[in-house]
Amino acid sequence: MNVLETRDLHHDFSGLKVLFGVNLQVREGERHAVIGPNGAGKTTLFNTITGTYHPSGGDVFYKEKKITGYKPHELVRIGIGRSFQITSTFTRLTAFENIRLAILSKHGIRFNLFRNVNKMKEVTEETEAMLERVNLIGERDIPAGMLSYGKSRALEISMAMATDPELVLLDEFAAGMSRDETHNAVELIRKMTTGKTVVIIEHDMDVVFSLADKITVLHYGKILATGTPDEIRRNPDVKDAYLGDLEV
Ligand SMILES: Nc1ncnc2c1ncn2[C@@H]1O[C@H](COP(=O)(O)OP(=O)(O)O)[C@@H](O)[C@H]1O
Ligand SMILES: [Mg+2]
């Protein structure tokens, strides 16, 4: 089954055409990377899938159900999580508080309406468990804005996973990381997304080829190729257009 599918997806920004009929297919359990040069339309593709923008044409399907135009919070409720290219934690809240907010959003509870003590205990326990999974116990009470870059991205991934999504979209989680941080991030993604369907946008080809079992190449808003890492590596169109002389 395709967990995620776009059919003839188009998008433009007041006349600037960015996506031209994208047909993306992501199978259940796949770790699917979307690669392509800067400006290819990768983030716009995520934004039209996840309700930030309404596509100017075409449709989005989640497990064969049409979800075009769903709002981000509706997507969370049906099992879709995402992270953003730009860090999007609440900088003044602690790591604990950030994760708790994400967990509360899963329960559909607004914090200020939150009065049920038993539920509060459950949410606190879930938050602590998530801090542990993501190796942020030591940073529990540190404001997100004071975390190292790698740790703040880890926090963000944990927030995307806190809603327990079946499908998670990660936009350039390793961008700007050091080698060590990147290595840790790849391990973290692997651990956090076991059994999930994952779509990642990624520039770092080491990350792409070590994580992905399927790759889609986006070029000027169109899919140039889709295939296994080996197929993509060998694809002459991809080499010409994008990978060039890179040793991948
Ligand atoms: N909000 C926006 N308004 C206008 N143009 C945009 C906006 N977001 C992206 N673009 C343009 O759309 C194109 C694709 O951008 P983007 O999807 O961010 O590419 P990528 O993530 O592949 O680098 C670029 O030309 C970019 O300048
Ligand atoms: Mg982008």
XYZ file of C-alpha atoms and ligand atoms in Angstrom:
276
model
C 0.000 0.000 0.000
C 1.125 3.543 -0.641
C 1.113 5.345 2.678
C 1.685 8.622 0.873
C 0.932 9.503 -2.689
C 0.724 12.746 -4.619
C -1.094 12.781 -7.940
C -0.244 15.419 -10.493
C 0.641 17.883 -7.756
C 1.218 21.459 -8.879
C 2.156 24.544 -6.962
C 2.961 28.104 -7.829
C 3.685 31.247 -5.844
C 1.772 34.103 -7.479
C 2.727 32.948 -10.926
C 6.129 31.415 -10.113
C 5.639 27.741 -10.959
C 7.465 25.532 -8.512
C 5.880 22.062 -8.793
C 4.883 20.624 -12.141
C 2.762 17.518 -11.788
C 4.606 15.595 -9.084
C 3.571 11.931 -8.686
C 5.308 10.759 -5.542
C 4.640 7.273 -4.191
C 5.824 6.158 -0.789
C 5.186 2.556 0.266
C 4.440 1.447 3.797
C 7.555 1.106 5.967
C 9.823 2.736 3.414
C 12.528 5.266 4.237
C 12.196 7.452 1.198
C 14.604 10.324 0.472
C 13.709 13.269 -1.723
C 16.842 14.823 -3.143
C 17.524 17.546 -5.663
C 19.393 20.824 -6.040
C 18.533 23.913 -4.031
C 15.339 25.488 -5.251
C 14.100 22.237 -6.841
C 10.866 22.492 -4.851
C 11.503 19.905 -2.115
C 10.330 22.033 0.810
C 7.372 23.273 -1.234
C 6.458 19.642 -1.897
C 6.463 18.989 1.883
C 4.477 22.158 2.484
C 1.782 21.199 -0.002
C 1.605 17.684 1.450
C 1.381 18.864 5.051
C -1.151 21.634 4.661
C 1.084 24.686 4.948
C 0.098 25.528 1.365
C -2.912 24.404 -0.580
C -1.588 22.922 -3.831
C -2.632 24.834 -6.943
C -3.435 21.521 -8.618
C -3.534 17.793 -7.994
C -4.134 15.778 -4.856
C -2.470 14.217 -1.848
C -3.429 10.784 -0.520
C -2.609 9.205 2.834
C -3.301 5.465 2.873
C -5.455 5.952 -0.208
C -7.605 8.589 1.443
C -7.611 12.024 -0.124
C -6.140 14.567 2.300
C -5.608 17.529 -0.004
C -6.064 20.750 1.944
C -6.072 19.126 5.396
C -4.764 21.451 8.091
C -1.560 20.540 9.950
C -3.407 19.623 13.180
C -5.793 17.354 11.242
C -2.788 15.596 9.741
C -1.293 15.033 13.189
C -4.518 13.417 14.273
C -4.565 10.944 11.369
C -0.932 9.968 11.913
C 1.336 12.326 9.996
C 4.225 14.133 11.695
C 6.820 16.489 10.304
C 9.862 18.546 11.148
C 10.865 21.777 9.499
C 13.959 22.866 7.578
C 14.343 25.698 10.068
C 14.467 24.739 13.730
C 11.028 25.256 15.135
C 11.166 24.537 18.827
C 9.958 27.046 21.391
C 13.291 28.549 22.386
C 12.309 29.732 25.879
C 10.630 26.498 26.881
C 12.747 23.667 28.224
C 13.329 20.418 26.344
C 10.779 18.799 28.675
C 8.168 21.500 28.032
C 8.646 21.359 24.271
C 8.111 17.609 24.139
C 5.171 17.856 26.521
C 3.491 20.335 24.186
C 3.889 17.921 21.289
C 2.450 15.073 23.373
C -0.458 17.262 24.470
C -1.219 18.052 20.841
C -1.560 14.331 20.184
C -4.098 14.067 22.970
C -5.830 17.081 21.466
C -5.637 18.945 24.745
C -4.821 22.601 25.109
C -2.460 23.202 27.949
C -4.547 25.918 29.594
C -7.580 23.654 29.623
C -5.605 20.916 31.193
C -7.112 20.031 34.550
C -7.203 16.271 34.761
C -4.492 15.207 37.209
C -4.313 11.553 36.110
C -3.992 12.540 32.500
C -1.274 15.000 33.498
C 0.668 12.184 35.148
C 0.376 10.068 32.010
C 1.562 12.935 29.826
C 4.513 13.615 32.134
C 5.521 9.945 32.005
C 5.293 9.887 28.230
C 7.385 13.049 28.083
C 10.073 11.578 30.331
C 10.152 8.395 28.253
C 10.612 10.426 25.085
C 13.435 12.474 26.651
C 15.174 9.233 27.442
C 14.699 7.714 23.983
C 16.158 10.785 22.358
C 19.060 11.079 24.832
C 17.978 14.424 26.203
C 17.516 13.492 29.863
C 20.571 15.592 30.742
C 19.035 18.562 28.926
C 15.575 18.125 30.447
C 15.377 21.564 32.059
C 17.459 23.546 29.592
C 15.638 26.058 27.378
C 15.576 24.812 23.787
C 17.271 28.016 22.637
C 20.375 27.112 24.648
C 20.851 23.595 23.305
C 23.649 22.759 20.872
C 22.532 22.601 17.250
C 22.603 18.807 17.181
C 20.630 18.550 20.422
C 18.024 21.054 19.259
C 17.486 19.083 16.055
C 17.169 15.924 18.162
C 14.555 17.728 20.232
C 12.711 18.621 17.083
C 12.734 15.062 15.807
C 11.426 13.901 19.152
C 8.601 16.437 18.875
C 7.717 15.145 15.423
C 7.716 11.598 16.853
C 5.923 12.512 20.086
C 2.570 12.423 18.328
C 3.343 8.799 17.404
C 2.928 9.291 13.657
C 2.822 6.415 11.184
C 4.276 8.675 8.528
C 6.942 11.240 9.314
C 8.452 13.867 7.036
C 11.836 15.321 7.939
C 13.197 18.344 6.092
C 17.015 18.523 6.084
C 17.432 17.447 9.677
C 21.218 17.120 9.224
C 21.836 20.440 7.475
C 24.513 22.473 9.243
C 25.564 19.631 11.530
C 29.132 18.590 12.202
C 30.260 15.114 11.092
C 29.743 13.727 14.606
C 26.359 15.344 14.984
C 25.321 13.997 11.578
C 26.397 10.509 12.520
C 24.412 10.691 15.760
C 21.414 12.132 13.935
C 21.381 9.260 11.426
C 21.457 6.735 14.265
C 18.719 8.631 16.052
C 16.506 8.711 12.956
C 17.039 5.002 12.472
C 16.099 4.286 16.077
C 13.165 6.695 16.313
C 11.537 5.684 13.037
C 11.724 1.895 13.229
C 8.503 0.491 11.824
C 7.394 3.888 10.491
C 7.187 5.274 7.005
C 9.654 8.116 6.592
C 10.186 10.738 3.926
C 13.349 12.767 4.298
C 14.621 15.719 2.328
C 18.380 15.605 2.529
C 21.415 17.184 0.911
C 24.124 15.082 2.469
C 24.580 12.119 0.116
C 26.234 10.033 2.840
C 23.084 10.407 4.896
C 20.841 9.698 1.910
C 22.651 6.567 0.832
C 22.990 5.217 4.363
C 19.373 5.802 5.389
C 17.137 5.580 2.351
C 15.790 2.456 0.744
C 14.077 4.498 -1.954
C 15.121 7.794 -3.518
C 13.180 10.316 -5.567
C 15.090 13.000 -7.425
C 13.286 16.281 -7.859
C 14.604 18.612 -10.531
C 13.022 21.968 -11.373
C 9.770 20.876 -9.773
C 9.510 17.565 -11.612
C 10.436 14.032 -10.666
C 13.498 13.095 -12.666
C 13.797 9.567 -11.298
C 12.610 7.255 -8.530
C 14.332 4.073 -7.504
C 16.536 2.182 -5.104
C 19.823 3.843 -4.115
C 21.639 1.631 -6.644
C 19.250 2.522 -9.448
C 19.616 6.222 -8.659
C 23.397 5.998 -8.502
C 23.488 4.382 -11.942
C 20.789 6.522 -13.567
C 22.468 8.543 -16.339
C 19.860 11.344 -16.219
C 20.457 11.789 -12.502
C 24.205 11.823 -12.994
C 23.904 14.473 -15.701
C 21.459 16.659 -13.901
C 22.476 16.407 -10.327
C 24.987 13.963 -8.966
C 27.472 14.898 -11.675
C 30.933 13.658 -10.862
C 30.175 13.041 -7.226
C 31.580 9.765 -6.008
C 28.396 8.205 -4.728
N 6.841 31.248 0.175
C 7.411 31.405 -1.031
N 7.092 32.458 -1.828
C 7.643 32.599 -3.049
N 8.531 31.744 -3.587
C 8.886 30.681 -2.859
C 8.357 30.452 -1.534
N 8.889 29.295 -1.035
C 9.715 28.834 -1.994
N 9.725 29.661 -3.072
C 10.478 29.447 -4.322
O 10.131 28.178 -4.802
C 11.276 27.504 -5.333
C 11.450 26.185 -4.628
O 11.797 26.427 -3.269
P 11.918 25.267 -2.196
O 10.694 24.438 -2.256
O 12.270 25.906 -0.907
O 13.149 24.425 -2.766
P 14.133 23.368 -2.055
O 13.549 23.006 -0.732
O 14.201 22.233 -3.019
O 15.466 24.047 -1.928
C 12.434 28.477 -5.187
O 12.578 29.158 -6.397
C 11.973 29.380 -4.085
O 12.560 30.650 -4.206
Mg 14.251 23.162 1.237
